CSV table of C-alpha atoms and ligand atoms in Angstrom, one decimal:
chain,number,residue,atom,x,y,z
A,202,MET,CA,36.0,-8.8,12.3
A,203,SER,CA,34.8,-10.2,9.1
A,204,ALA,CA,33.9,-8.0,6.2
A,205,VAL,CA,30.1,-7.9,5.4
A,206,VAL,CA,28.4,-8.0,2.1
A,207,ILE,CA,25.0,-7.6,0.5
A,208,SER,CA,24.5,-10.7,-1.6
A,209,GLY,CA,20.8,-10.5,-2.6
A,210,THR,CA,17.7,-8.2,-2.7
A,211,GLY,CA,14.0,-8.9,-3.3
A,212,LEU,CA,11.0,-6.7,-4.1
A,213,TYR,CA,7.3,-7.4,-3.6
A,214,THR,CA,5.2,-4.9,-5.7
A,215,PRO,CA,1.4,-5.0,-5.1
A,216,PRO,CA,-0.7,-5.9,-8.2
A,217,ASN,CA,-2.7,-2.6,-8.2
A,218,SER,CA,-1.4,0.8,-9.4
A,219,ILE,CA,-3.3,4.1,-9.0
A,220,SER,CA,-2.5,6.9,-11.4
A,221,ASN,CA,-2.6,10.6,-10.3
A,222,ASP,CA,-5.6,11.0,-12.6
A,223,GLU,CA,-7.5,8.3,-10.9
A,224,LEU,CA,-6.6,9.5,-7.4
A,225,VAL,CA,-7.4,13.1,-8.1
A,226,GLU,CA,-10.7,12.3,-9.8
A,227,SER,CA,-12.0,10.4,-6.7
A,228,PHE,CA,-10.5,12.9,-4.3
A,229,ASN,CA,-12.2,15.8,-6.1
A,230,ALA,CA,-15.6,13.9,-6.2
A,231,TRP,CA,-15.3,13.4,-2.4
A,232,VAL,CA,-14.5,17.1,-1.9
A,233,GLU,CA,-17.5,18.3,-4.1
A,234,ARG,CA,-19.8,16.0,-2.1
A,235,PHE,CA,-18.4,17.1,1.2
A,236,ASN,CA,-18.8,20.8,0.4
A,237,ARG,CA,-22.3,20.2,-0.9
A,238,GLU,CA,-23.4,18.2,2.1
A,239,ASN,CA,-21.8,20.7,4.5
A,240,ALA,CA,-22.8,23.8,2.7
A,241,ALA,CA,-24.8,25.3,5.6
A,242,ALA,CA,-22.0,24.7,8.1
A,243,ILE,CA,-19.5,26.1,5.7
A,244,GLU,CA,-21.7,29.1,5.2
A,245,ALA,CA,-22.1,29.5,9.0
A,246,GLY,CA,-18.3,29.2,9.5
A,247,THR,CA,-18.5,26.1,11.6
A,248,GLU,CA,-17.0,23.9,8.9
A,249,VAL,CA,-14.1,24.6,6.5
A,250,ALA,CA,-14.7,24.1,2.8
A,251,ARG,CA,-12.3,21.5,1.3
A,252,GLN,CA,-10.2,22.4,-1.7
A,253,THR,CA,-9.7,20.2,-4.8
A,254,SER,CA,-6.5,18.5,-5.7
A,255,SER,CA,-4.6,18.7,-9.0
A,256,VAL,CA,-2.5,16.3,-11.0
A,257,GLU,CA,-0.3,19.2,-12.2
A,258,PHE,CA,0.5,20.2,-8.6
A,259,ILE,CA,1.3,16.6,-7.6
A,260,VAL,CA,3.8,16.0,-10.4
A,261,LYS,CA,5.4,19.5,-10.0
A,262,ALA,CA,5.7,19.4,-6.2
A,263,SER,CA,6.7,15.7,-5.8
A,264,GLY,CA,7.6,14.0,-9.1
A,265,ILE,CA,5.0,11.2,-8.3
A,266,LYS,CA,2.9,9.9,-11.2
A,267,SER,CA,1.4,6.7,-9.7
A,268,ARG,CA,1.7,4.4,-6.7
A,269,TYR,CA,1.2,0.7,-6.0
A,270,VAL,CA,-1.3,-0.2,-3.3
A,271,MET,CA,-2.5,-3.3,-1.5
A,272,ASP,CA,-6.2,-2.3,-2.2
A,273,LYS,CA,-7.2,0.1,-4.9
A,274,GLN,CA,-11.0,-0.1,-4.8
A,275,GLY,CA,-11.4,1.0,-1.2
A,276,ILE,CA,-9.0,4.0,-1.7
A,277,LEU,CA,-10.9,5.2,-4.7
A,278,ASP,CA,-14.4,4.6,-3.3
A,279,ILE,CA,-15.6,8.0,-2.1
A,280,ASN,CA,-17.8,6.3,0.5
A,281,ARG,CA,-14.6,4.8,2.0
A,282,MET,CA,-11.4,6.7,1.2
A,283,LYS,CA,-9.1,4.0,2.7
A,284,PRO,CA,-8.0,0.6,1.7
A,285,TYR,CA,-10.1,-2.4,2.5
A,286,LEU,CA,-7.8,-5.1,3.9
A,287,PRO,CA,-10.0,-7.6,5.8
A,288,ASP,CA,-8.9,-9.1,9.1
A,289,ARG,CA,-7.3,-12.5,8.8
A,290,GLY,CA,-7.6,-15.4,11.2
A,291,ASN,CA,-4.7,-16.2,13.5
A,292,ASP,CA,-4.0,-19.4,11.6
A,293,GLU,CA,-3.5,-17.4,8.3
A,294,PRO,CA,-0.3,-15.5,7.4
A,295,SER,CA,-0.6,-11.7,8.1
A,296,ILE,CA,-0.5,-9.4,5.1
A,297,GLN,CA,2.9,-8.1,6.0
A,298,CYS,CA,4.2,-11.6,6.4
A,299,GLU,CA,2.9,-12.5,3.0
A,300,MET,CA,4.6,-9.6,1.3
A,301,ALA,CA,7.8,-10.2,3.2
A,302,THR,CA,8.0,-13.9,2.3
A,303,VAL,CA,7.8,-13.1,-1.4
A,304,ALA,CA,10.6,-10.4,-1.1
A,305,CYS,CA,12.7,-12.7,1.1
A,306,GLN,CA,12.5,-15.7,-1.2
A,307,GLN,CA,13.7,-13.5,-4.1
A,308,ALA,CA,16.6,-12.1,-2.1
A,309,MET,CA,17.7,-15.5,-0.8
A,310,GLU,CA,17.5,-16.9,-4.4
A,311,GLN,CA,19.7,-14.1,-5.6
A,312,ALA,CA,22.2,-14.7,-2.8
A,313,GLY,CA,22.1,-18.5,-3.5
A,314,ARG,CA,20.9,-19.0,0.1
A,315,LYS,CA,18.5,-21.5,1.7
A,316,ALA,CA,16.6,-20.9,4.9
A,317,SER,CA,19.2,-23.0,6.8
A,318,ASP,CA,21.9,-20.5,5.9
A,319,ILE,CA,20.1,-17.5,7.5
A,320,ASP,CA,20.3,-16.9,11.2
A,321,ALA,CA,18.2,-13.8,11.7
A,322,VAL,CA,15.3,-11.8,10.3
A,323,ILE,CA,14.8,-8.1,11.0
A,324,ILE,CA,11.5,-6.5,10.0
A,325,ALA,CA,12.4,-2.8,9.6
A,326,CYS,CA,9.5,-0.6,8.6
A,327,SER,CA,7.3,2.4,9.5
A,328,ASN,CA,4.0,0.7,10.3
A,329,LEU,CA,3.6,-2.7,12.0
A,330,GLN,CA,0.2,-4.2,11.7
A,331,ARG,CA,0.2,-5.5,15.3
A,332,PRO,CA,2.4,-5.2,18.4
A,333,TYR,CA,3.0,-8.9,18.9
A,334,PRO,CA,3.9,-11.6,18.2
A,335,ALA,CA,6.6,-9.8,16.1
A,336,ILE,CA,5.9,-9.9,12.4
A,337,ALA,CA,9.6,-10.9,12.1
A,338,VAL,CA,9.1,-14.0,14.1
A,339,GLU,CA,6.1,-14.9,11.9
A,340,VAL,CA,8.2,-14.4,8.7
A,341,GLN,CA,11.1,-16.4,10.3
A,342,HIS,CA,8.6,-19.3,10.9
A,343,ALA,CA,7.0,-19.0,7.4
A,344,LEU,CA,10.4,-19.3,5.8
A,345,GLY,CA,11.6,-22.1,8.1
A,346,ILE,CA,14.6,-20.1,9.5
A,347,GLN,CA,16.3,-21.0,12.8
A,348,GLY,CA,17.8,-18.3,15.0
A,349,TYR,CA,16.2,-15.1,16.0
A,350,ALA,CA,13.9,-12.3,14.7
A,351,TYR,CA,12.7,-8.9,15.8
A,352,ASP,CA,10.7,-5.9,14.5
A,353,MET,CA,12.1,-2.4,14.5
A,354,ASN,CA,10.8,1.0,13.4
A,355,VAL,CA,12.7,4.2,12.5
A,356,ALA,CA,10.1,5.4,10.0
A,357,CYS,CA,11.6,6.0,6.5
A,358,SER,CA,15.0,5.2,7.8
A,359,SER,CA,14.1,1.8,9.1
A,360,ALA,CA,15.9,-0.1,6.3
A,361,THR,CA,19.2,1.6,6.6
A,362,PHE,CA,19.1,1.3,10.4
A,363,GLY,CA,18.2,-2.4,9.9
A,364,LEU,CA,21.2,-2.8,7.6
A,365,GLN,CA,23.4,-1.3,10.3
A,366,ALA,CA,22.0,-3.8,12.8
A,367,ALA,CA,22.4,-6.7,10.4
A,368,ALA,CA,26.0,-5.7,9.6
A,369,SER,CA,26.8,-5.5,13.3
A,370,ALA,CA,25.3,-8.9,14.0
A,371,VAL,CA,27.3,-10.5,11.2
A,372,GLN,CA,30.5,-8.7,12.2
A,373,SER,CA,30.1,-9.8,15.9
A,374,GLY,CA,29.4,-13.4,14.9
A,375,ALA,CA,25.9,-13.3,16.3
A,376,ALA,CA,24.6,-14.3,12.8
A,377,ARG,CA,26.1,-15.7,9.6
A,378,ALA,CA,23.5,-14.1,7.5
A,379,VAL,CA,20.6,-11.7,8.2
A,380,LEU,CA,17.5,-10.8,6.2
A,381,VAL,CA,16.5,-7.1,6.5
A,382,VAL,CA,12.9,-6.8,5.4
A,383,SER,CA,10.7,-3.7,4.9
A,384,PRO,CA,7.0,-4.5,4.3
A,385,GLU,CA,5.5,-1.0,4.0
A,386,ILE,CA,1.7,-0.7,3.7
A,387,CYS,CA,1.8,3.1,3.8
A,388,SER,CA,-1.8,3.3,2.4
A,389,GLY,CA,-3.0,2.0,5.8
A,390,HIS,CA,-1.8,5.1,7.5
A,391,LEU,CA,-2.5,7.7,4.9
A,392,ASN,CA,-5.3,10.2,5.1
A,393,PHE,CA,-6.8,10.0,1.6
A,394,CYS,CA,-9.1,13.0,2.5
A,395,ASP,CA,-6.1,15.3,3.1
A,396,ARG,CA,-5.2,17.3,0.0
A,397,ASP,CA,-1.7,18.0,1.2
A,398,SER,CA,-0.7,14.4,1.6
A,399,HIS,CA,-3.2,12.1,-0.2
A,400,PHE,CA,-0.8,11.5,-3.1
A,401,ILE,CA,2.4,10.9,-1.2
A,402,PHE,CA,2.6,7.2,-0.3
A,403,GLY,CA,2.5,3.8,-1.9
A,404,ASP,CA,2.9,0.2,-0.7
A,405,ALA,CA,5.8,-2.3,-1.4
A,406,CYS,CA,8.1,-4.7,0.4
A,407,THR,CA,11.9,-5.1,0.1
A,408,ALA,CA,14.3,-7.7,1.4
A,409,VAL,CA,18.1,-7.7,1.7
A,410,VAL,CA,20.5,-10.5,2.5
A,411,VAL,CA,23.5,-9.4,4.6
A,412,GLU,CA,26.2,-11.9,5.3
A,413,ARG,CA,29.9,-12.6,6.0
A,414,ALA,CA,32.0,-11.7,2.9
A,415,ASP,CA,34.3,-14.8,3.4
A,416,GLN,CA,31.3,-17.2,3.3
A,417,ALA,CA,29.1,-15.4,0.6
A,418,LEU,CA,28.4,-17.5,-2.5
A,419,ARG,CA,27.4,-14.5,-4.6
A,420,PRO,CA,28.8,-11.3,-2.9
A,421,ASP,CA,27.5,-8.3,-4.7
A,422,PHE,CA,28.4,-5.2,-2.6
A,423,GLU,CA,30.6,-4.9,0.5
A,424,ILE,CA,29.1,-2.8,3.3
A,425,VAL,CA,32.1,-0.5,3.9
A,426,SER,CA,30.5,1.7,6.6
A,427,THR,CA,27.2,2.8,8.1
A,428,LYS,CA,26.4,6.1,9.7
A,429,LEU,CA,23.1,6.9,11.4
A,430,THR,CA,21.7,10.2,12.9
A,431,THR,CA,18.5,11.3,14.6
A,432,LEU,CA,17.2,14.7,15.6
A,433,PHE,CA,13.8,15.1,17.3
A,434,SER,CA,11.2,16.9,15.2
A,435,ASN,CA,7.4,17.1,15.2
A,436,ASN,CA,7.3,18.0,11.5
A,437,ILE,CA,6.4,14.4,10.5
A,438,ARG,CA,4.2,12.8,13.1
A,439,ASN,CA,1.6,10.0,13.6
A,440,ASN,CA,0.0,9.8,17.1
A,441,PHE,CA,-1.6,6.3,16.4
A,442,GLY,CA,-0.8,4.0,19.3
A,443,PHE,CA,-2.0,1.7,22.0
A,444,LEU,CA,-3.0,4.5,24.4
A,445,ASN,CA,-5.5,6.0,21.8
A,446,ARG,CA,-8.4,4.1,23.3
A,447,CYS,CA,-7.7,5.7,26.7
A,448,ASP,CA,-9.0,9.0,25.5
A,449,ASP,CA,-12.2,8.6,23.5
A,450,ALA,CA,-12.0,12.2,22.4
A,451,GLY,CA,-9.0,11.5,20.2
A,452,VAL,CA,-10.2,8.3,18.5
A,453,GLY,CA,-10.3,8.7,14.7
A,454,LYS,CA,-8.8,12.2,14.7
A,455,PRO,CA,-6.5,13.1,11.8
A,456,ASP,CA,-3.4,13.1,14.0
A,457,LYS,CA,-3.8,9.3,14.4
A,458,LEU,CA,-2.7,9.1,10.7
A,459,PHE,CA,0.4,10.5,8.9
A,460,VAL,CA,0.7,14.3,9.2
A,461,GLN,CA,3.5,16.6,8.2
A,462,GLU,CA,4.7,20.1,7.6
A,463,GLY,CA,6.1,19.2,4.2
A,464,ARG,CA,7.8,22.5,3.5
A,465,LYS,CA,9.7,22.5,6.8
A,466,VAL,CA,10.7,18.9,6.3
A,467,PHE,CA,12.0,19.7,2.9
A,468,LYS,CA,14.0,22.7,4.2
A,469,GLU,CA,15.4,21.0,7.3
A,470,VAL,CA,16.1,17.5,5.9
A,471,VAL,CA,18.0,18.5,2.7
A,472,PRO,CA,21.0,20.1,4.6
A,473,LEU,CA,20.9,17.4,7.2
A,474,VAL,CA,21.2,14.6,4.6
A,475,SER,CA,23.7,16.3,2.4
A,476,ALA,CA,26.0,17.0,5.4
A,477,LEU,CA,25.6,13.4,6.6
A,478,ILE,CA,26.7,11.9,3.2
A,479,GLN,CA,29.6,14.3,2.9
A,480,GLN,CA,30.8,13.7,6.5
A,481,HIS,CA,30.4,10.0,6.1
A,482,LEU,CA,32.6,9.9,2.9
A,483,GLU,CA,35.2,12.1,4.6
A,484,GLU,CA,35.4,9.8,7.6
A,485,ASN,CA,36.1,7.0,5.2
A,486,THR,CA,38.8,9.1,3.4
A,487,MET,CA,36.6,9.1,0.3
A,488,ASN,CA,35.5,12.1,-1.8
A,489,THR,CA,32.4,12.7,-3.8
A,490,ASP,CA,34.4,12.2,-7.1
A,491,GLN,CA,34.5,8.5,-6.1
A,492,LEU,CA,30.8,8.3,-5.7
A,493,ARG,CA,29.3,6.4,-8.6
A,494,ARG,CA,25.7,6.0,-7.4
A,495,MET,CA,23.3,7.4,-4.8
A,496,TRP,CA,20.3,5.3,-4.0
A,497,LEU,CA,18.4,8.0,-2.1
A,498,HIS,CA,15.2,7.7,-0.1
A,499,GLN,CA,12.3,8.2,-2.5
A,500,ALA,CA,10.0,10.9,-1.0
A,501,ASN,CA,10.3,13.8,-3.4
A,502,LEU,CA,12.1,14.3,-6.7
A,503,ASN,CA,13.0,17.9,-6.1
A,504,MET,CA,14.4,17.0,-2.7
A,505,ASN,CA,16.6,14.3,-4.3
A,506,LEU,CA,17.8,16.6,-7.1
A,507,LEU,CA,18.8,19.2,-4.4
A,508,ILE,CA,20.5,16.7,-2.2
A,509,SER,CA,22.6,15.1,-5.0
A,510,ARG,CA,23.5,18.6,-6.3
A,511,LYS,CA,24.7,19.6,-2.8
A,512,VAL,CA,26.7,16.4,-2.4
A,513,LEU,CA,28.3,16.4,-5.9
A,514,GLY,CA,28.5,20.1,-6.5
A,515,ARG,CA,26.7,19.6,-9.8
A,516,ASP,CA,23.5,18.0,-11.1
A,517,ALA,CA,23.5,14.2,-10.8
A,518,THR,CA,22.7,12.2,-13.9
A,519,PRO,CA,19.6,9.9,-13.7
A,520,GLU,CA,22.0,7.0,-13.6
A,521,GLU,CA,23.9,8.5,-10.6
A,522,SER,CA,20.8,9.1,-8.6
A,523,PRO,CA,18.1,6.8,-9.8
A,524,THR,CA,14.4,7.6,-9.3
A,525,ILE,CA,11.6,5.1,-8.6
A,526,LEU,CA,9.2,7.4,-6.8
A,527,ASP,CA,7.5,8.3,-10.1
A,528,THR,CA,5.9,4.9,-10.3
A,529,TYR,CA,6.1,3.8,-6.6
A,530,ALA,CA,5.6,7.1,-4.8
A,531,ASN,CA,7.0,7.3,-1.3
A,532,THR,CA,7.2,3.7,0.1
A,533,SER,CA,8.9,4.9,3.3
A,534,SER,CA,11.8,2.7,4.2
A,535,ALA,CA,11.4,0.5,1.1
A,536,GLY,CA,12.2,3.4,-1.3
A,537,SER,CA,16.0,3.5,-1.2
A,538,ILE,CA,16.1,-0.3,-1.3
A,539,ILE,CA,13.8,-0.4,-4.3
A,540,ALA,CA,16.1,2.0,-6.1
A,541,PHE,CA,19.1,-0.2,-5.1
A,542,HIS,CA,17.3,-3.4,-6.2
A,543,GLN,CA,16.3,-2.0,-9.6
A,544,HIS,CA,19.3,0.2,-10.5
A,545,ARG,CA,22.6,-1.3,-9.4
A,546,ASP,CA,23.8,-2.7,-12.7
A,547,GLY,CA,26.6,-1.1,-14.6
A,548,LEU,CA,29.0,-0.6,-11.7
A,549,LYS,CA,32.5,-2.0,-11.9
A,550,ALA,CA,34.4,-3.9,-9.1
A,551,GLY,CA,35.6,-1.3,-6.6
A,552,ASP,CA,33.0,1.4,-7.5
A,553,ILE,CA,31.5,3.2,-4.5
A,554,GLY,CA,27.8,3.9,-3.9
A,555,ILE,CA,25.6,5.2,-1.0
A,556,ILE,CA,22.2,3.9,0.1
A,557,CYS,CA,20.7,6.8,2.0
A,558,SER,CA,17.4,7.2,3.8
A,559,PHE,CA,15.7,10.1,5.7
A,560,GLY,CA,12.4,10.7,7.3
A,561,ALA,CA,10.4,11.0,10.5
A,562,GLY,CA,12.2,11.4,13.7
A,563,TYR,CA,14.1,13.1,12.0
A,564,SER,CA,16.2,10.1,11.2
A,565,ALA,CA,18.7,9.6,8.4
A,566,GLY,CA,21.0,6.6,7.6
A,567,SER,CA,23.9,6.4,5.2
A,568,VAL,CA,25.4,3.1,4.0
A,569,ILE,CA,28.6,3.2,1.9
A,570,VAL,CA,28.8,0.1,-0.3
A,571,ARG,CA,31.6,-1.0,-2.7
A,572,LYS,CA,30.9,-3.2,-5.7
A,573,CYS,CA,32.5,-6.6,-5.3
B,287,LIG,N1,-3.4,19.9,-5.2
B,287,LIG,C1,-3.3,21.2,-5.5
B,287,LIG,N2,-2.7,22.2,-4.7
B,287,LIG,C2,-2.2,21.7,-3.5
B,287,LIG,C3,-2.3,20.4,-3.1
B,287,LIG,C4,-2.9,19.5,-4.0
B,287,LIG,N3,-3.0,18.2,-3.7
B,287,LIG,N4,-1.7,20.3,-1.9
B,287,LIG,C5,-1.3,21.5,-1.5
B,287,LIG,N5,-1.6,22.4,-2.5
B,287,LIG,C6,-1.4,23.8,-2.5
B,287,LIG,C7,-1.2,24.4,-1.1
B,287,LIG,O1,-2.4,24.7,-0.6
B,287,LIG,C8,-0.3,25.6,-1.4
B,287,LIG,O2,-1.2,26.7,-1.8
B,287,LIG,P1,-0.8,28.2,-1.4
B,287,LIG,O3,0.5,28.5,-2.0
B,287,LIG,O4,-1.9,29.0,-1.9
B,287,LIG,O5,-0.7,28.2,0.1
B,287,LIG,C9,0.5,25.2,-2.5
B,287,LIG,O6,-0.1,24.1,-3.2
B,287,LIG,C10,1.9,24.8,-2.1
B,287,LIG,O7,1.8,23.8,-1.0
B,287,LIG,P2,3.1,23.3,-0.3
B,287,LIG,O8,3.9,24.5,0.1
B,287,LIG,O9,2.6,22.4,0.8
B,287,LIG,O10,3.8,22.4,-1.4
B,287,LIG,P3,5.2,22.0,-1.6
B,287,LIG,O11,5.8,22.6,-2.8
B,287,LIG,O12,6.0,22.1,-0.3
B,287,LIG,O13,5.1,20.4,-1.8
B,287,LIG,C11,5.3,18.3,-0.6
B,287,LIG,C12,4.5,19.6,-0.8
B,287,LIG,C13,5.2,17.5,-1.8
B,287,LIG,C14,4.6,17.6,0.6
B,287,LIG,C15,6.7,18.7,-0.2
B,287,LIG,O14,6.8,19.7,0.7
B,287,LIG,C16,7.5,17.5,0.2
B,287,LIG,O15,7.6,16.4,-0.4
B,287,LIG,N6,8.3,17.7,1.3
B,287,LIG,C17,9.1,16.6,1.9
B,287,LIG,C18,8.3,15.7,2.6
B,287,LIG,C19,9.0,14.4,3.0
B,287,LIG,O16,10.1,14.0,2.5
B,287,LIG,N7,8.5,13.8,4.0
B,287,LIG,C20,9.0,12.6,4.4
B,287,LIG,C21,7.9,11.9,5.1
B,287,LIG,S1,7.9,10.3,5.0
B,287,LIG,C22,8.5,9.5,6.4
B,287,LIG,O17,9.2,9.9,7.1
B,287,LIG,C23,7.8,8.2,6.7
B,287,LIG,C24,6.7,8.4,7.6
B,287,LIG,C25,6.0,7.1,7.8
B,287,LIG,C26,5.2,6.7,6.6
B,287,LIG,C27,3.7,6.6,7.0
B,287,LIG,C28,2.9,6.1,5.8
B,287,LIG,C29,1.6,6.8,5.7
């Protein structure tokens, strides 16, 4: 079996950023109006008064300071509280296809690859804007790639699960090179009227070129090993789906958007992920002293500090465990890849790193890479 490398990465960042100040100001204006308009019902006990949000809480609880979004105006408009992303005609590229092609072109350029060198496109992300035709097939067509393409979803772990699928395809000879693409429009599935979660997510798209080591023009990191795990949990859930319209009573209810028990997720996922990383290194006869960098899923700064402390037995330096969630927030599956894209300089040939994702499912993916 041939060795497999990552030879290029790309990142599409939306043009609009929302600071915590801006988000909280509009959320609190919405809360004040809601409570005013529903004063009688709140007084009668048939409606619950909404509580205001706070910038201090958001930074302390999550480490998030701002987020990029596909539409800023709609989110901050208290008459709307969601992005405005108009429908497009079938003859126009979809929004996810548009984000994906930008990221893919960057990744291919970095790898020194043309469309004719790529045999497969995997769209791996939490939210797909339609069931079919697959966004991946549309991206494949837009880029002029032959071969095959498919969409897959393992929530925040989609990208690492996609890397595993791509590495297997290259190892088996099914493809010479594969693009793993994560166009995340998390703002489309975020309840901007929910104080517990309105600050958590942002939008972005990443792309990674995975190919045979012996044919790569610009090999960057060898994929040494992948390890995936899943464990069913209702603590991060979204009941949006094609059966929603079959029960009118549920249409538009908050459970058709992202909901979570954030505390439980924190407590249960930290040990799961630290054990996964440690086990994965052991299975590859490596120890944590050899680990030069961890590109962790970017959901919560405190979570990442704890995971890296558990793994290393000490606090990680900012270089060892880079953070991008302060400016990007949680971009679901794109997060660990954005960290890898922006913070992989300074490693020497032979240095070991880990790309690690975790999220709904629960799902977690670990990818051990070695600098070429
Ligand atoms: N402003 C002020 N106060 C607040 C706010 C707010 N916005 N929100 C909550 N509070 C209050 C609470 O009411 C509570 O008050 P009290 O103590 O009086 O009860 C207090 O602050 C503490 O609340 P929490 O216990 O909830 O706060 P935490 O310290 O636990 O922080 C976090 C909350 C930030 C959510 C934290 O628990 C966390 O990040 N957990 C991990 C979550 C995580 O990693 N989730 C991954 C999900 S992502 C994923 O898998 C992808 C899904 C698909 C993406 C879909 C896109 C939309």
